Amino acid sequence: MRLKDHSRFVQMLEQIHQESSSLSESEQWHLRYLDAWEAQSDGNYAQSELQFRQVIDHSGDPELIGKASARLLKILSLNRHYDEAFVLANHLASTLPQVKDAQVRFDLLTELSEMLDFADQTDLALQYARMAEDAIPPGETSCFPLMLQAAALYNGKRLTSASPEPRQAIDACTTAGDLVSANAIWLVLGSMYIDGNQPLKALDLLDQIGPSIRTAGYYPHLLSSQVERAQAYLKSGNDDEAKKAALAALAISHPDDTGDWVMTDYQVLYQIEKKQRHDAAALAYHERFSTLEKNHLDDVHARALAYDMAEQHLLVQKMQTEGLSKQNSILKLQQALTGKAVETSRLYIALLLLMLVSVVFWLFRLKRSQLRFKELSSLDGLTGIFNYQHFISEASRTLQILEKRRSTACVIAIDLDHFKQINDTYGHALGDTVLKRTVAICRHQLRPDDLFGRLGGEEFCVLLSGCHRNQGMAIADCIRKALAATLVDVEGGVVSFSASFGLACTDTSGYELQRLCKDADAALYKAKRTGRNQVVASGEHIDQVQAQHAEKWAS
């Protein structure tokens, strides 16, 4: 009932609560499990996690504990408790051979598939989803396993709008009356239409499934369908309707929701306001989008690190088990060879040294992996320069040192011109090449002590230590000219690109990083508005400095 008719499910739940005083203890725990499921459906993940933990810790019902553990796995990932989530996933996977209840086994298989898909382990996610399809208990259908297979293929970029898997899942879920799962696949198709520049198809699809989404009342689908509508209207050129849809999505979003859909919604609003030259509103939306995009990138790194650390934890446990087994073998060998003390001692020492070397070797590998993971968490995965969080941290620390030394510094904000057109025209692969080429050119012009980071998308930032305004303008203009002179080969020709630069210095903006970045962004927006492919500095004497700089380079 909770998947087929959500409003009826809520009514029945309220009715049971009115009669809860007459329920047995076992029935009370079943009611607590249903309350936790409803809290999850409504997007109240913190409350849902607490209730599922209470069921696991205190109900004493093995079947209910298995179901609640499966649901808790998803809640932990939604609440970003990745370390605990992956440890629990490994534990649940190890208990699968002992699970006899068909329904509990089915629930565990489906949740493990969803969790591994969340960790970008597409092959493992597909494997568990197919195992669930082969182990459907009475009362269940193939709807959920087929939906998980389609979702894993989509997240693994192995799906197109013409692939048969989405339709198979939709047909199975529609037949089963499972509105939530059917809507999930419809929304995947909508995303593929939008990604494939077919906004009108996406709008037709959203109109078709709108009543079903409202009937199901599932918060993630209510939000994502509204954001998809805003994206589709924006791509079709209807900015007014796109803005209405985006604002409607913000209105229904939870205040603490920082997920991908809210991030995308702010991006849509930023693009609309920027197109309409509402600079203040565009800047405000862009700041929110940038914050959420940084959180998203950090979240992806955190998920990958948590998954790898869980695997490393299993490896250490295996090493410890093997070490204990070797010690037991040594003891037995000593007892069997009591008459040969010298030979036994030599053998014992040799085996002990071998075990010690083995443990040291594996611990060395583990430490090296941990150091590597730490290094990767501070770098942008595409370009290899500092990511947003690490750049902000290092830049703030450097500015504090420079302020104590009374040394000057400049911040340069860089934004590639018309980068979206490059992605839309030539594809994201060429866009990635342009980003990498930009980083290489900037590095060639920068000094060893300069800090260089990617803030997100096509935006970069540089902190020039011990640098005056004129030096900063000269360095920025060198980078600008080098970028404008660069050509990228594509099939059938070449593509050129340029960038706009905004510069702020400590002599006018002070040593607070946030103020420096805002002034640099303001100068960057001015460079964008006044023709792009130029350097604009903030401060009281901008025009004079720029004129001197231009005269210097002309000579």
Coordinates of C-alpha atoms in Angstrom, one line a residue:
M1 CA 0.0 0.0 0.0
R2 CA 2.8 2.5 0.8
L3 CA 4.1 2.2 -2.8
K4 CA 0.8 1.9 -4.6
D5 CA -1.4 4.5 -2.8
H6 CA 0.6 6.8 -0.5
S7 CA -2.4 8.9 0.7
R8 CA -4.3 5.8 1.6
F9 CA -1.2 4.5 3.4
V10 CA -0.9 7.7 5.5
Q11 CA -4.6 7.4 6.4
M12 CA -4.3 3.8 7.5
L13 CA -1.2 4.7 9.5
E14 CA -3.1 7.4 11.4
Q15 CA -5.9 5.0 12.1
I16 CA -3.5 2.4 13.5
H17 CA -2.0 5.1 15.7
Q18 CA -5.4 5.9 17.1
E19 CA -5.8 2.3 18.2
S20 CA -2.1 1.8 19.2
S21 CA -2.9 1.2 22.9
S22 CA -4.5 -2.1 21.9
L23 CA -1.4 -3.4 19.9
S24 CA 0.9 -6.1 21.2
E25 CA 4.6 -5.3 21.7
S26 CA 5.5 -7.0 18.4
E27 CA 2.8 -5.0 16.6
Q28 CA 4.1 -1.8 18.2
W29 CA 7.6 -2.4 16.7
H30 CA 6.0 -3.1 13.3
L31 CA 4.2 0.3 13.6
R32 CA 7.6 2.0 14.5
Y33 CA 9.1 0.4 11.3
L34 CA 6.3 1.9 9.2
D35 CA 6.7 5.3 10.8
A36 CA 10.4 5.2 9.9
W37 CA 9.5 4.4 6.3
E38 CA 7.0 7.3 6.1
A39 CA 9.6 9.7 7.6
Q40 CA 12.1 8.6 4.9
S41 CA 9.4 9.1 2.2
D42 CA 8.7 12.6 3.5
G43 CA 12.4 13.5 3.4
N44 CA 12.9 13.6 7.2
Y45 CA 16.0 11.4 7.0
A46 CA 17.4 12.2 10.5
Q47 CA 14.1 11.1 12.2
S48 CA 13.9 8.0 9.9
E49 CA 17.5 7.0 10.9
L50 CA 16.7 7.2 14.6
Q51 CA 13.5 5.1 14.3
F52 CA 15.2 2.4 12.2
R53 CA 18.0 2.2 14.8
Q54 CA 15.5 1.7 17.6
V55 CA 13.8 -1.1 15.7
I56 CA 17.2 -2.8 15.1
D57 CA 18.5 -2.4 18.7
H58 CA 15.3 -3.1 20.7
S59 CA 12.6 -5.0 18.7
G60 CA 14.2 -8.5 19.0
D61 CA 12.4 -9.6 15.8
P62 CA 14.9 -11.1 13.4
E63 CA 12.8 -10.4 10.3
L64 CA 12.0 -6.8 11.3
I65 CA 15.7 -6.3 12.2
G66 CA 16.7 -7.5 8.7
K67 CA 14.3 -5.2 7.0
A68 CA 15.2 -2.2 9.1
S69 CA 18.9 -2.8 8.5
A70 CA 18.3 -2.8 4.8
R71 CA 16.4 0.5 5.0
L72 CA 19.0 2.0 7.4
L73 CA 21.7 1.4 4.7
K74 CA 20.0 3.9 2.4
I75 CA 19.3 6.4 5.2
L76 CA 23.0 6.4 6.2
S77 CA 24.0 7.3 2.6
L78 CA 21.3 10.0 2.4
N79 CA 22.6 11.4 5.7
R80 CA 26.2 11.3 4.4
H81 CA 27.4 8.8 7.0
Y82 CA 29.4 7.0 4.4
D83 CA 32.0 5.3 6.5
E84 CA 29.2 3.6 8.6
A85 CA 27.1 2.9 5.5
F86 CA 29.9 1.0 3.7
V87 CA 30.9 -0.9 6.8
L88 CA 27.2 -1.9 7.3
A89 CA 27.0 -2.9 3.6
N90 CA 30.0 -5.2 3.9
H91 CA 28.5 -6.7 7.0
L92 CA 25.1 -7.3 5.4
A93 CA 26.7 -8.8 2.3
S94 CA 28.6 -11.2 4.5
T95 CA 25.4 -12.3 6.3
L96 CA 23.4 -13.0 3.0
P97 CA 24.3 -16.8 3.0
Q98 CA 22.7 -17.2 6.4
V99 CA 19.5 -15.2 5.6
K100 CA 16.6 -17.7 5.2
D101 CA 13.6 -15.4 5.1
A102 CA 12.9 -14.7 1.4
Q103 CA 11.5 -11.2 2.0
V104 CA 14.5 -10.1 4.1
R105 CA 16.9 -11.5 1.6
F106 CA 15.1 -9.6 -1.2
D107 CA 15.2 -6.4 0.8
L108 CA 19.0 -6.8 1.5
L109 CA 19.8 -7.5 -2.2
T110 CA 17.9 -4.5 -3.4
E111 CA 19.4 -2.1 -0.9
L112 CA 22.9 -3.4 -1.5
S113 CA 22.4 -2.8 -5.2
E114 CA 21.3 0.7 -4.6
M115 CA 24.2 1.4 -2.2
L116 CA 26.8 0.1 -4.6
D117 CA 25.3 2.1 -7.4
F118 CA 25.6 5.2 -5.1
A119 CA 29.3 4.3 -4.7
D120 CA 29.7 4.2 -8.6
Q121 CA 30.3 0.4 -8.5
T122 CA 28.1 -0.2 -11.5
D123 CA 29.0 -3.9 -12.1
L124 CA 28.4 -4.9 -8.5
A125 CA 25.1 -2.9 -8.4
L126 CA 23.9 -4.8 -11.5
Q127 CA 25.0 -8.1 -10.0
Y128 CA 22.9 -7.6 -6.8
A129 CA 19.9 -6.3 -8.7
R130 CA 19.9 -9.4 -10.9
M131 CA 20.3 -11.6 -7.8
A132 CA 17.2 -9.9 -6.4
E133 CA 15.3 -10.5 -9.7
D134 CA 16.1 -14.2 -9.4
A135 CA 14.9 -14.2 -5.7
I136 CA 11.5 -12.5 -5.8
P137 CA 9.5 -13.6 -2.8
P138 CA 5.7 -14.0 -2.7
G139 CA 4.0 -10.6 -2.8
E140 CA 6.8 -8.9 -4.6
T141 CA 7.3 -8.3 -8.4
S142 CA 10.2 -7.7 -10.7
C143 CA 9.5 -4.0 -10.6
F144 CA 12.2 -2.9 -8.1
P145 CA 15.0 -5.1 -9.4
L146 CA 14.4 -3.9 -13.0
M147 CA 14.3 -0.3 -11.8
L148 CA 17.6 -0.8 -10.0
Q149 CA 19.2 -2.2 -13.1
A150 CA 18.0 0.7 -15.2
A151 CA 19.2 3.2 -12.6
A152 CA 22.7 1.5 -12.4
L153 CA 23.0 1.5 -16.2
Y154 CA 22.1 5.2 -16.3
N155 CA 24.5 6.3 -13.5
G156 CA 27.2 4.2 -15.3
K157 CA 26.5 6.1 -18.5
R158 CA 25.5 2.8 -20.3
L159 CA 21.9 3.9 -21.0
T160 CA 20.2 5.9 -23.8
S161 CA 16.6 7.0 -24.2
A162 CA 16.3 4.2 -26.8
S163 CA 17.5 1.4 -24.5
P164 CA 14.9 -1.3 -23.6
E165 CA 15.7 -1.5 -19.9
P166 CA 13.8 1.7 -18.8
R167 CA 10.6 0.6 -20.7
Q168 CA 10.8 -2.9 -19.2
A169 CA 11.1 -1.5 -15.7
I170 CA 8.2 1.0 -16.3
D171 CA 5.9 -1.7 -17.6
A172 CA 6.7 -4.0 -14.7
C173 CA 6.2 -1.2 -12.1
T174 CA 3.0 0.1 -13.7
T175 CA 1.6 -3.5 -13.8
A176 CA 2.5 -3.9 -10.1
G177 CA 1.0 -0.5 -9.2
D178 CA 4.3 0.8 -7.8
L179 CA 4.0 4.5 -8.5
V180 CA 7.2 5.5 -6.8
S181 CA 9.5 3.1 -8.7
A182 CA 7.7 3.8 -12.1
N183 CA 8.1 7.5 -11.5
A184 CA 11.8 7.1 -10.7
I185 CA 12.4 5.5 -14.2
W186 CA 10.2 8.1 -15.9
L187 CA 12.3 10.8 -14.3
V188 CA 15.5 9.1 -15.5
L189 CA 14.1 9.2 -19.1
G190 CA 13.3 12.9 -18.6
S191 CA 16.9 13.6 -17.6
M192 CA 18.1 11.7 -20.7
Y193 CA 15.8 13.8 -22.9
I194 CA 17.2 17.0 -21.3
D195 CA 20.8 15.8 -21.6
G196 CA 20.1 14.9 -25.3
N197 CA 18.7 18.5 -26.1
Q198 CA 15.1 17.2 -26.4
P199 CA 13.4 19.6 -23.9
L200 CA 9.9 19.4 -25.5
K201 CA 9.9 15.6 -25.1
A202 CA 10.9 16.1 -21.5
L203 CA 8.1 18.6 -20.9
D204 CA 5.5 16.2 -22.5
L205 CA 6.8 13.4 -20.3
L206 CA 6.6 15.5 -17.1
D207 CA 3.1 16.6 -18.0
Q208 CA 2.2 12.9 -18.4
I209 CA 3.6 11.7 -15.1
G210 CA 2.7 14.8 -13.0
P211 CA -0.5 13.4 -11.6
S212 CA 1.2 10.2 -10.7
I213 CA 4.0 12.0 -8.9
R214 CA 1.5 14.1 -6.9
T215 CA -0.5 11.1 -6.0
A216 CA 2.6 9.2 -4.7
G217 CA 3.7 12.2 -2.7
Y218 CA 7.3 11.1 -2.6
Y219 CA 9.4 14.2 -1.7
P220 CA 12.5 13.4 -3.9
H221 CA 10.3 13.0 -7.0
L222 CA 8.2 16.1 -6.3
L223 CA 11.4 18.1 -6.1
S224 CA 13.3 16.5 -9.0
S225 CA 10.3 16.7 -11.4
Q226 CA 10.0 20.4 -10.8
V227 CA 13.8 21.0 -11.4
E228 CA 13.6 18.9 -14.6
R229 CA 10.7 21.1 -15.7
A230 CA 12.8 24.2 -15.1
Q231 CA 15.8 22.7 -17.0
A232 CA 13.5 21.8 -20.0
Y233 CA 11.9 25.2 -20.2
L234 CA 15.4 26.9 -20.0
K235 CA 16.7 24.7 -22.9
S236 CA 13.5 25.4 -25.0
G237 CA 14.1 29.2 -24.5
N238 CA 11.1 29.8 -22.3
D239 CA 12.9 31.7 -19.5
D240 CA 9.8 32.9 -17.7
E241 CA 8.3 29.4 -17.2
A242 CA 11.8 28.1 -16.4
K243 CA 12.1 30.7 -13.6
K244 CA 8.6 29.9 -12.3
A245 CA 9.4 26.2 -12.2
A246 CA 12.8 26.7 -10.5
L247 CA 11.3 29.0 -7.8
A248 CA 8.5 26.4 -7.2
A249 CA 11.2 23.8 -6.7
L250 CA 12.9 26.0 -4.1
A251 CA 9.5 26.5 -2.4
I252 CA 9.0 22.8 -1.8
S253 CA 12.6 22.0 -0.9
H254 CA 13.6 21.3 2.7
P255 CA 15.7 24.1 4.3
D256 CA 18.5 21.6 5.0
D257 CA 18.4 19.9 1.6
T258 CA 21.8 20.4 -0.1
G259 CA 21.4 17.7 -2.7
D260 CA 22.1 17.6 -6.4
W261 CA 18.6 18.7 -7.4
V262 CA 18.7 21.9 -5.3
M263 CA 22.2 22.6 -6.7
T264 CA 20.9 22.2 -10.3
D265 CA 17.9 24.5 -9.4
Y266 CA 20.2 27.3 -8.3
Q267 CA 22.3 26.8 -11.5
V268 CA 19.1 27.3 -13.6
L269 CA 18.2 30.5 -11.7
Y270 CA 21.7 31.8 -12.1
Q271 CA 21.6 31.2 -15.9
I272 CA 18.3 32.9 -16.2
E273 CA 19.2 36.0 -14.2
K274 CA 22.6 36.2 -16.0
K275 CA 20.9 36.0 -19.4
Q276 CA 18.5 38.8 -18.4
R277 CA 21.4 40.9 -17.0
H278 CA 20.1 40.9 -13.5
D279 CA 23.7 40.9 -12.1
A280 CA 23.0 41.1 -8.4
A281 CA 20.4 38.2 -8.5
A282 CA 22.7 36.2 -10.8
L283 CA 25.6 36.7 -8.4
A284 CA 23.5 35.6 -5.4
Y285 CA 22.3 32.5 -7.1
H286 CA 25.8 31.7 -8.4
E287 CA 27.2 31.9 -4.9
R288 CA 24.6 29.4 -3.7
F289 CA 25.2 27.1 -6.7
S290 CA 29.0 27.3 -6.2
T291 CA 28.7 26.4 -2.5
L292 CA 26.5 23.4 -3.3
E293 CA 28.7 22.3 -6.2
K294 CA 31.7 22.4 -3.9
N295 CA 29.8 20.3 -1.4
H296 CA 28.8 17.9 -4.2
L297 CA 32.4 17.5 -5.3
D298 CA 33.5 17.0 -1.6
D299 CA 30.7 14.5 -1.2
V300 CA 31.8 12.5 -4.2
H301 CA 35.4 12.4 -2.8
A302 CA 34.1 11.4 0.6
R303 CA 32.0 8.6 -0.9
A304 CA 34.9 7.2 -2.8
L305 CA 37.3 7.5 0.2
A306 CA 34.7 5.8 2.5
Y307 CA 34.3 3.0 0.1
D308 CA 38.0 2.4 -0.4
M309 CA 38.6 2.7 3.4
A310 CA 35.9 0.1 4.0
E311 CA 37.6 -2.2 1.5
Q312 CA 40.9 -1.5 3.3
H313 CA 39.3 -2.4 6.6
L314 CA 38.2 -5.7 5.2
L315 CA 41.8 -6.3 4.0
V316 CA 43.2 -5.6 7.4
Q317 CA 40.7 -7.9 9.1
K318 CA 41.7 -10.6 6.6
M319 CA 45.4 -10.1 7.4
Q320 CA 44.7 -10.3 11.1
T321 CA 42.7 -13.6 10.6
E322 CA 45.5 -15.0 8.5
G323 CA 48.1 -13.9 11.1
L324 CA 46.2 -15.7 13.9
S325 CA 45.9 -18.8 11.7
K326 CA 49.7 -18.8 11.2
Q327 CA 50.3 -18.4 14.9
N328 CA 48.1 -21.4 15.6
S329 CA 50.0 -23.4 13.1
I330 CA 53.3 -22.5 14.7
L331 CA 52.1 -23.6 18.2
K332 CA 50.9 -26.9 16.9
L333 CA 54.3 -27.4 15.1
Q334 CA 56.1 -26.6 18.4
Q335 CA 54.1 -29.3 20.3
A336 CA 54.7 -31.9 17.6
L337 CA 58.5 -31.3 17.5
T338 CA 59.3 -31.1 21.2
G339 CA 62.1 -33.6 20.7
K340 CA 63.9 -31.4 18.2
A341 CA 64.3 -28.1 20.1
V342 CA 66.9 -26.6 17.8
E343 CA 65.1 -27.3 14.6
T344 CA 61.8 -26.1 16.1
S345 CA 63.3 -22.8 17.3
R346 CA 64.8 -22.1 13.9
L347 CA 61.5 -22.9 12.1
Y348 CA 59.6 -20.7 14.6
I349 CA 61.9 -17.8 14.1
A350 CA 61.8 -18.1 10.3
L351 CA 58.0 -18.2 10.3
L352 CA 57.7 -15.3 12.7
L353 CA 60.0 -13.2 10.6
L354 CA 58.1 -14.1 7.5
M355 CA 54.8 -13.1 9.2
L356 CA 56.4 -9.9 10.5
V357 CA 57.7 -9.0 7.0
S358 CA 54.2 -9.7 5.6
V359 CA 52.4 -7.6 8.1
V360 CA 54.9 -4.7 7.7
F361 CA 54.5 -4.9 3.9
W362 CA 50.7 -4.8 4.0
L363 CA 50.8 -2.0 6.6
F364 CA 53.1 -0.1 4.4
R365 CA 50.7 -0.5 1.5
L366 CA 47.8 0.5 3.6
K367 CA 49.6 3.7 4.8
R368 CA 50.6 4.5 1.3
S369 CA 47.0 4.2 0.1
Q370 CA 45.8 6.4 2.9
L371 CA 48.3 9.1 2.0
R372 CA 47.3 8.8 -1.6
F373 CA 43.6 9.2 -0.7
K374 CA 44.4 12.2 1.4
E375 CA 46.3 13.8 -1.5
L376 CA 43.5 13.1 -4.0
S377 CA 40.9 14.7 -1.6
S378 CA 42.6 18.1 -1.9
L379 CA 42.9 18.1 -5.8
D380 CA 40.4 18.6 -8.5
G381 CA 39.8 15.2 -10.2
L382 CA 39.9 16.6 -13.8
T383 CA 42.7 19.2 -13.8
G384 CA 44.9 18.1 -10.9
I385 CA 45.0 21.6 -9.3
F386 CA 43.6 22.5 -5.9
N387 CA 39.8 21.9 -5.4
Y388 CA 37.6 24.6 -4.0
Q389 CA 37.9 23.6 -0.3
H390 CA 41.7 23.2 -0.3
F391 CA 42.3 26.4 -2.3
I392 CA 40.2 28.4 0.2
S393 CA 42.0 26.8 3.1
E394 CA 45.5 27.4 1.7
A395 CA 44.7 30.9 0.5
S396 CA 43.3 32.0 3.9
R397 CA 46.4 30.7 5.6
T398 CA 48.7 32.4 3.2
L399 CA 46.9 35.8 3.5
Q400 CA 47.2 35.7 7.3
I401 CA 51.0 35.2 6.9
L402 CA 51.2 38.0 4.3
E403 CA 49.2 40.4 6.5
K404 CA 51.7 39.8 9.4
R405 CA 54.6 40.5 7.1
R406 CA 52.8 43.6 5.6
S407 CA 53.3 42.1 2.1
T408 CA 50.8 42.7 -0.7
A409 CA 48.9 40.1 -2.7
C410 CA 46.4 39.8 -5.6
V411 CA 43.5 37.5 -6.3
I412 CA 42.6 36.8 -9.9
A413 CA 39.2 35.3 -10.8
I414 CA 39.1 33.6 -14.2
D415 CA 36.1 32.5 -16.1
L416 CA 36.2 30.9 -19.6
D417 CA 34.0 32.8 -22.2
H418 CA 31.1 31.0 -23.8
F419 CA 32.3 27.7 -22.3
K420 CA 28.7 26.3 -22.4
Q421 CA 28.6 26.8 -26.1
I422 CA 31.8 24.7 -26.5
N423 CA 30.2 21.9 -24.4
D424 CA 26.9 22.0 -26.3
T425 CA 28.5 22.2 -29.8
Y426 CA 31.5 19.9 -29.5
G427 CA 30.6 17.7 -26.4
H428 CA 31.9 17.5 -22.9
A429 CA 35.0 15.6 -23.9
L430 CA 36.3 18.7 -25.8
G431 CA 35.2 20.8 -22.9
D432 CA 37.3 18.8 -20.6
T433 CA 40.3 19.2 -23.0
V434 CA 39.8 23.0 -22.9
L435 CA 39.8 23.0 -19.1
K436 CA 43.0 20.9 -19.0
R437 CA 44.7 23.2 -21.6
T438 CA 43.6 26.3 -19.6
V439 CA 45.2 24.9 -16.5
A440 CA 48.4 24.0 -18.3
I441 CA 48.7 27.5 -19.8
C442 CA 48.0 29.2 -16.5
R443 CA 50.6 27.0 -14.7
H444 CA 53.2 28.0 -17.3
Q445 CA 52.6 31.7 -16.6
L446 CA 52.4 31.5 -12.8
R447 CA 55.2 31.5 -10.2
P448 CA 56.1 28.5 -8.0
D449 CA 54.6 30.1 -4.9
D450 CA 51.3 31.2 -6.5
L451 CA 48.2 29.2 -5.4
F452 CA 45.9 28.0 -8.2
G453 CA 42.5 26.3 -7.8
R454 CA 39.4 25.3 -9.6
L455 CA 36.2 26.8 -8.0
G456 CA 33.8 24.7 -10.1
G457 CA 32.8 24.4 -13.8
E458 CA 34.9 26.8 -15.9
E459 CA 35.8 29.1 -13.0
F460 CA 39.3 29.3 -11.5
C461 CA 41.1 31.5 -8.9
V462 CA 44.7 32.5 -8.4
L463 CA 46.4 34.0 -5.3
L464 CA 49.6 35.9 -6.2
S465 CA 51.7 36.3 -3.1
G466 CA 54.0 39.3 -2.7
C467 CA 52.5 40.9 -5.8
H468 CA 51.5 44.5 -6.5
R469 CA 48.5 45.5 -8.6
N470 CA 50.6 46.3 -11.7
Q471 CA 52.4 42.9 -11.5
G472 CA 49.0 41.2 -11.1
M473 CA 47.6 42.9 -14.1
A474 CA 50.6 42.0 -16.1
I475 CA 50.5 38.3 -15.1
A476 CA 46.7 38.2 -15.8
D477 CA 47.1 39.8 -19.2
C478 CA 49.9 37.3 -20.1
I479 CA 47.6 34.4 -19.3
R480 CA 44.7 36.1 -21.2
K481 CA 46.8 36.5 -24.3
A482 CA 48.2 32.9 -24.1
L483 CA 44.6 31.5 -23.9
A484 CA 43.3 33.7 -26.7
A485 CA 46.2 32.4 -28.9
T486 CA 45.6 28.8 -28.2
L487 CA 43.8 26.5 -30.6
V488 CA 42.3 23.1 -29.8
D489 CA 42.1 20.5 -32.6
V490 CA 38.6 19.0 -33.3
E491 CA 37.5 16.8 -36.1
G492 CA 37.4 18.9 -39.2
G493 CA 39.1 22.0 -37.8
V494 CA 40.2 23.9 -34.7
V495 CA 38.4 25.7 -31.8
S496 CA 39.7 28.8 -30.1
F497 CA 38.6 30.1 -26.7
S498 CA 39.2 33.0 -24.4
A499 CA 38.7 34.0 -20.8
S500 CA 37.7 37.1 -18.7
F501 CA 39.7 38.1 -15.7
G502 CA 38.8 40.0 -12.5
L503 CA 41.6 41.2 -10.2
A504 CA 41.5 42.4 -6.6
C505 CA 44.5 43.5 -4.4
T506 CA 45.1 43.7 -0.7
D507 CA 46.0 47.4 -1.0
T508 CA 42.3 48.2 -1.6
S509 CA 40.4 45.1 -0.6
G510 CA 42.3 44.1 2.6
Y511 CA 43.5 40.7 3.6
E512 CA 40.1 38.9 4.1
L513 CA 39.8 36.2 1.5
Q514 CA 36.0 36.5 1.2
R515 CA 36.3 40.3 0.4
L516 CA 39.1 39.8 -2.1
C517 CA 37.1 37.1 -3.9
K518 CA 33.9 39.2 -4.0
D519 CA 35.9 42.2 -5.4
A520 CA 37.6 40.0 -8.0
D521 CA 34.2 38.5 -8.9
A522 CA 32.7 42.0 -9.3
A523 CA 35.6 42.9 -11.6
L524 CA 35.1 39.7 -13.5
Y525 CA 31.4 40.4 -14.0
K526 CA 32.4 43.9 -15.4
A527 CA 34.9 42.2 -17.8
K528 CA 32.0 39.9 -18.9
R529 CA 29.6 42.8 -19.4
T530 CA 32.0 45.0 -21.3
G531 CA 33.0 42.5 -24.0
R532 CA 34.9 39.6 -22.4
N533 CA 38.5 38.5 -23.1
Q534 CA 39.9 41.3 -21.0
V535 CA 41.3 42.0 -17.5
V536 CA 39.5 44.3 -15.1
A537 CA 40.8 45.3 -11.7
S538 CA 38.7 46.4 -8.7
G539 CA 39.6 49.5 -6.6
E540 CA 39.5 53.3 -6.8
H541 CA 42.0 53.7 -9.6
I542 CA 41.0 50.9 -12.0
D543 CA 40.9 53.0 -15.2
Q544 CA 44.3 54.6 -14.5
V545 CA 46.0 51.3 -13.7
Q546 CA 44.5 49.7 -16.8
A547 CA 45.6 52.5 -19.0
Q548 CA 49.1 52.3 -17.7
H549 CA 49.1 48.6 -18.1
A550 CA 47.8 48.8 -21.7
E551 CA 50.5 51.5 -22.5
K552 CA 53.2 49.3 -21.1
W553 CA 52.3 46.3 -23.2
A554 CA 51.8 48.4 -26.3
S555 CA 55.4 49.6 -26.0

